[in-house]
Every structure is written in structure tokens, then in C-alpha cells.
Amino acid sequence: MILMTIDCKNINLKKGSTGNKVKEAQQILTNYGYYTGKVDENYGDITVASVKNFQKDMKLTSDGIIGEITCKKINSLEKISTNIKNGSNGGYVVIIQNKLKNKKAGV
């Protein structure tokens, strides 16, 4: 698996944003069960809702905007699975649980 990350410097993605950074965020959020729409470089309602859900799980301000803090949390997704063990809890555990549920459902 290739680790995908987003360049978080001066990032401010929100509804109406377009481009490669949006596509990268959508793909990472798809990989972890947050985004279910088409990966298309367009930051629309589905992307906003997905980001809000992710932010809520990470205990961040749930505004649907990918700023530097949310971006760094998204980038950390690919690195977390080796640090989760029996008895772990918190937002990252929810992410892994979502990914496993989606895998079981064939998503």
C-alpha cells in the first residue's frame, strides 16, 4: 500500500474548493470509511459531511473545513494501524473499526 498524504501548508479546503488536494483528501477519507462519494476533486456536500464526521471522531472542531490541523490528522491515518492494540480507545480506534466494517460490507 502506498502512503498518500496531503501538503498541509497553507491549506484551507471547504465547500466549493477544487483540485488535487481535494482529490487526495477524498481518497484518504474513502480508504478509512468516511467518504462514500465519487473521488472527483470537487469539495461538495458529501465531502463536507465526511470531513465533519472525521473531525468529530478526532475531537476537532466539526466545521467541515480542512485546515492545517484537520489535514495533519488526515495524513496521520495511514500511520496509525501499528499503534492500535487490544484495549486502545479513541478516535483512531473508531477509524479502524469503520474501515473493518466497510471491508466486511465489501465497500
XYZ file of C-alpha atoms in Angstrom:
107
model
C 0.000 0.000 0.000
C 1.357 3.431 -0.947
C 1.061 6.054 1.767
C -0.849 9.050 0.487
C -0.502 12.414 2.186
C -1.681 15.934 1.543
C 0.555 19.026 1.592
C -0.887 20.798 4.629
C 0.997 24.087 4.238
C -1.472 26.978 3.895
C -4.356 24.571 3.307
C -7.960 25.796 3.506
C -10.275 23.374 1.730
C -14.011 23.977 2.034
C -17.239 23.645 0.100
C -16.602 24.843 -3.447
C -12.860 24.063 -3.399
C -11.499 22.015 -6.288
C -8.232 20.397 -7.264
C -5.740 17.705 -6.435
C -5.666 18.352 -2.662
C -9.430 17.788 -2.554
C -8.998 14.550 -4.501
C -6.219 13.369 -2.153
C -8.359 14.116 0.914
C -11.356 12.335 -0.618
C -9.224 9.271 -1.395
C -7.741 9.010 2.106
C -11.159 9.537 3.694
C -12.567 6.857 1.355
C -9.841 4.422 2.418
C -10.916 4.826 6.043
C -14.677 4.688 5.575
C -15.524 8.376 5.880
C -16.112 9.397 2.279
C -18.542 7.445 0.120
C -18.930 9.748 -2.857
C -17.084 9.933 -6.146
C -13.417 10.925 -5.796
C -13.622 13.855 -8.189
C -11.651 16.879 -6.920
C -14.884 18.728 -6.043
C -15.486 19.653 -2.401
C -19.253 19.314 -2.207
C -21.845 18.369 0.395
C -20.691 14.743 0.707
C -17.102 15.862 1.314
C -18.241 18.409 3.917
C -20.268 15.755 5.768
C -17.388 13.266 5.604
C -14.902 15.784 6.969
C -17.315 16.752 9.770
C -17.689 13.100 10.793
C -13.910 12.640 10.740
C -13.394 15.814 12.786
C -15.988 14.679 15.311
C -14.225 11.316 15.759
C -10.887 13.120 16.165
C -12.383 15.539 18.718
C -11.654 18.519 16.461
C -13.910 21.468 15.674
C -16.500 19.917 13.365
C -16.814 22.638 10.731
C -16.278 20.566 7.566
C -13.226 22.614 6.576
C -9.814 21.059 6.052
C -7.343 23.460 7.597
C -3.846 22.609 8.797
C -4.924 20.704 11.951
C -7.514 18.555 10.178
C -5.097 17.986 7.288
C -2.392 16.698 9.616
C -4.895 14.353 11.285
C -5.960 13.043 7.869
C -2.308 12.469 6.973
C -1.810 10.516 10.193
C -4.439 7.918 9.210
C -2.061 5.775 7.176
C 0.403 5.523 10.081
C -1.918 4.508 12.914
C -2.694 0.833 12.485
C 0.583 -0.390 14.008
C -0.046 1.606 17.198
C -3.515 0.172 17.905
C -3.675 -2.763 20.294
C -6.183 -4.543 22.499
C -7.606 -2.051 24.987
C -6.891 1.023 22.836
C -9.652 3.633 22.549
C -10.333 6.999 20.996
C -10.798 8.450 17.550
C -8.232 6.281 15.801
C -9.919 3.132 17.098
C -13.204 4.375 15.606
C -11.433 4.858 12.271
C -10.068 1.311 12.273
C -13.494 -0.015 13.270
C -15.091 1.900 10.371
C -12.526 0.539 7.943
C -13.134 -3.028 9.136
C -16.920 -2.616 8.890
C -16.613 -1.299 5.342
C -14.270 -4.116 4.369
C -16.729 -6.673 5.751
C -19.553 -4.987 3.817
C -17.467 -5.051 0.651
C -17.091 -1.275 0.388
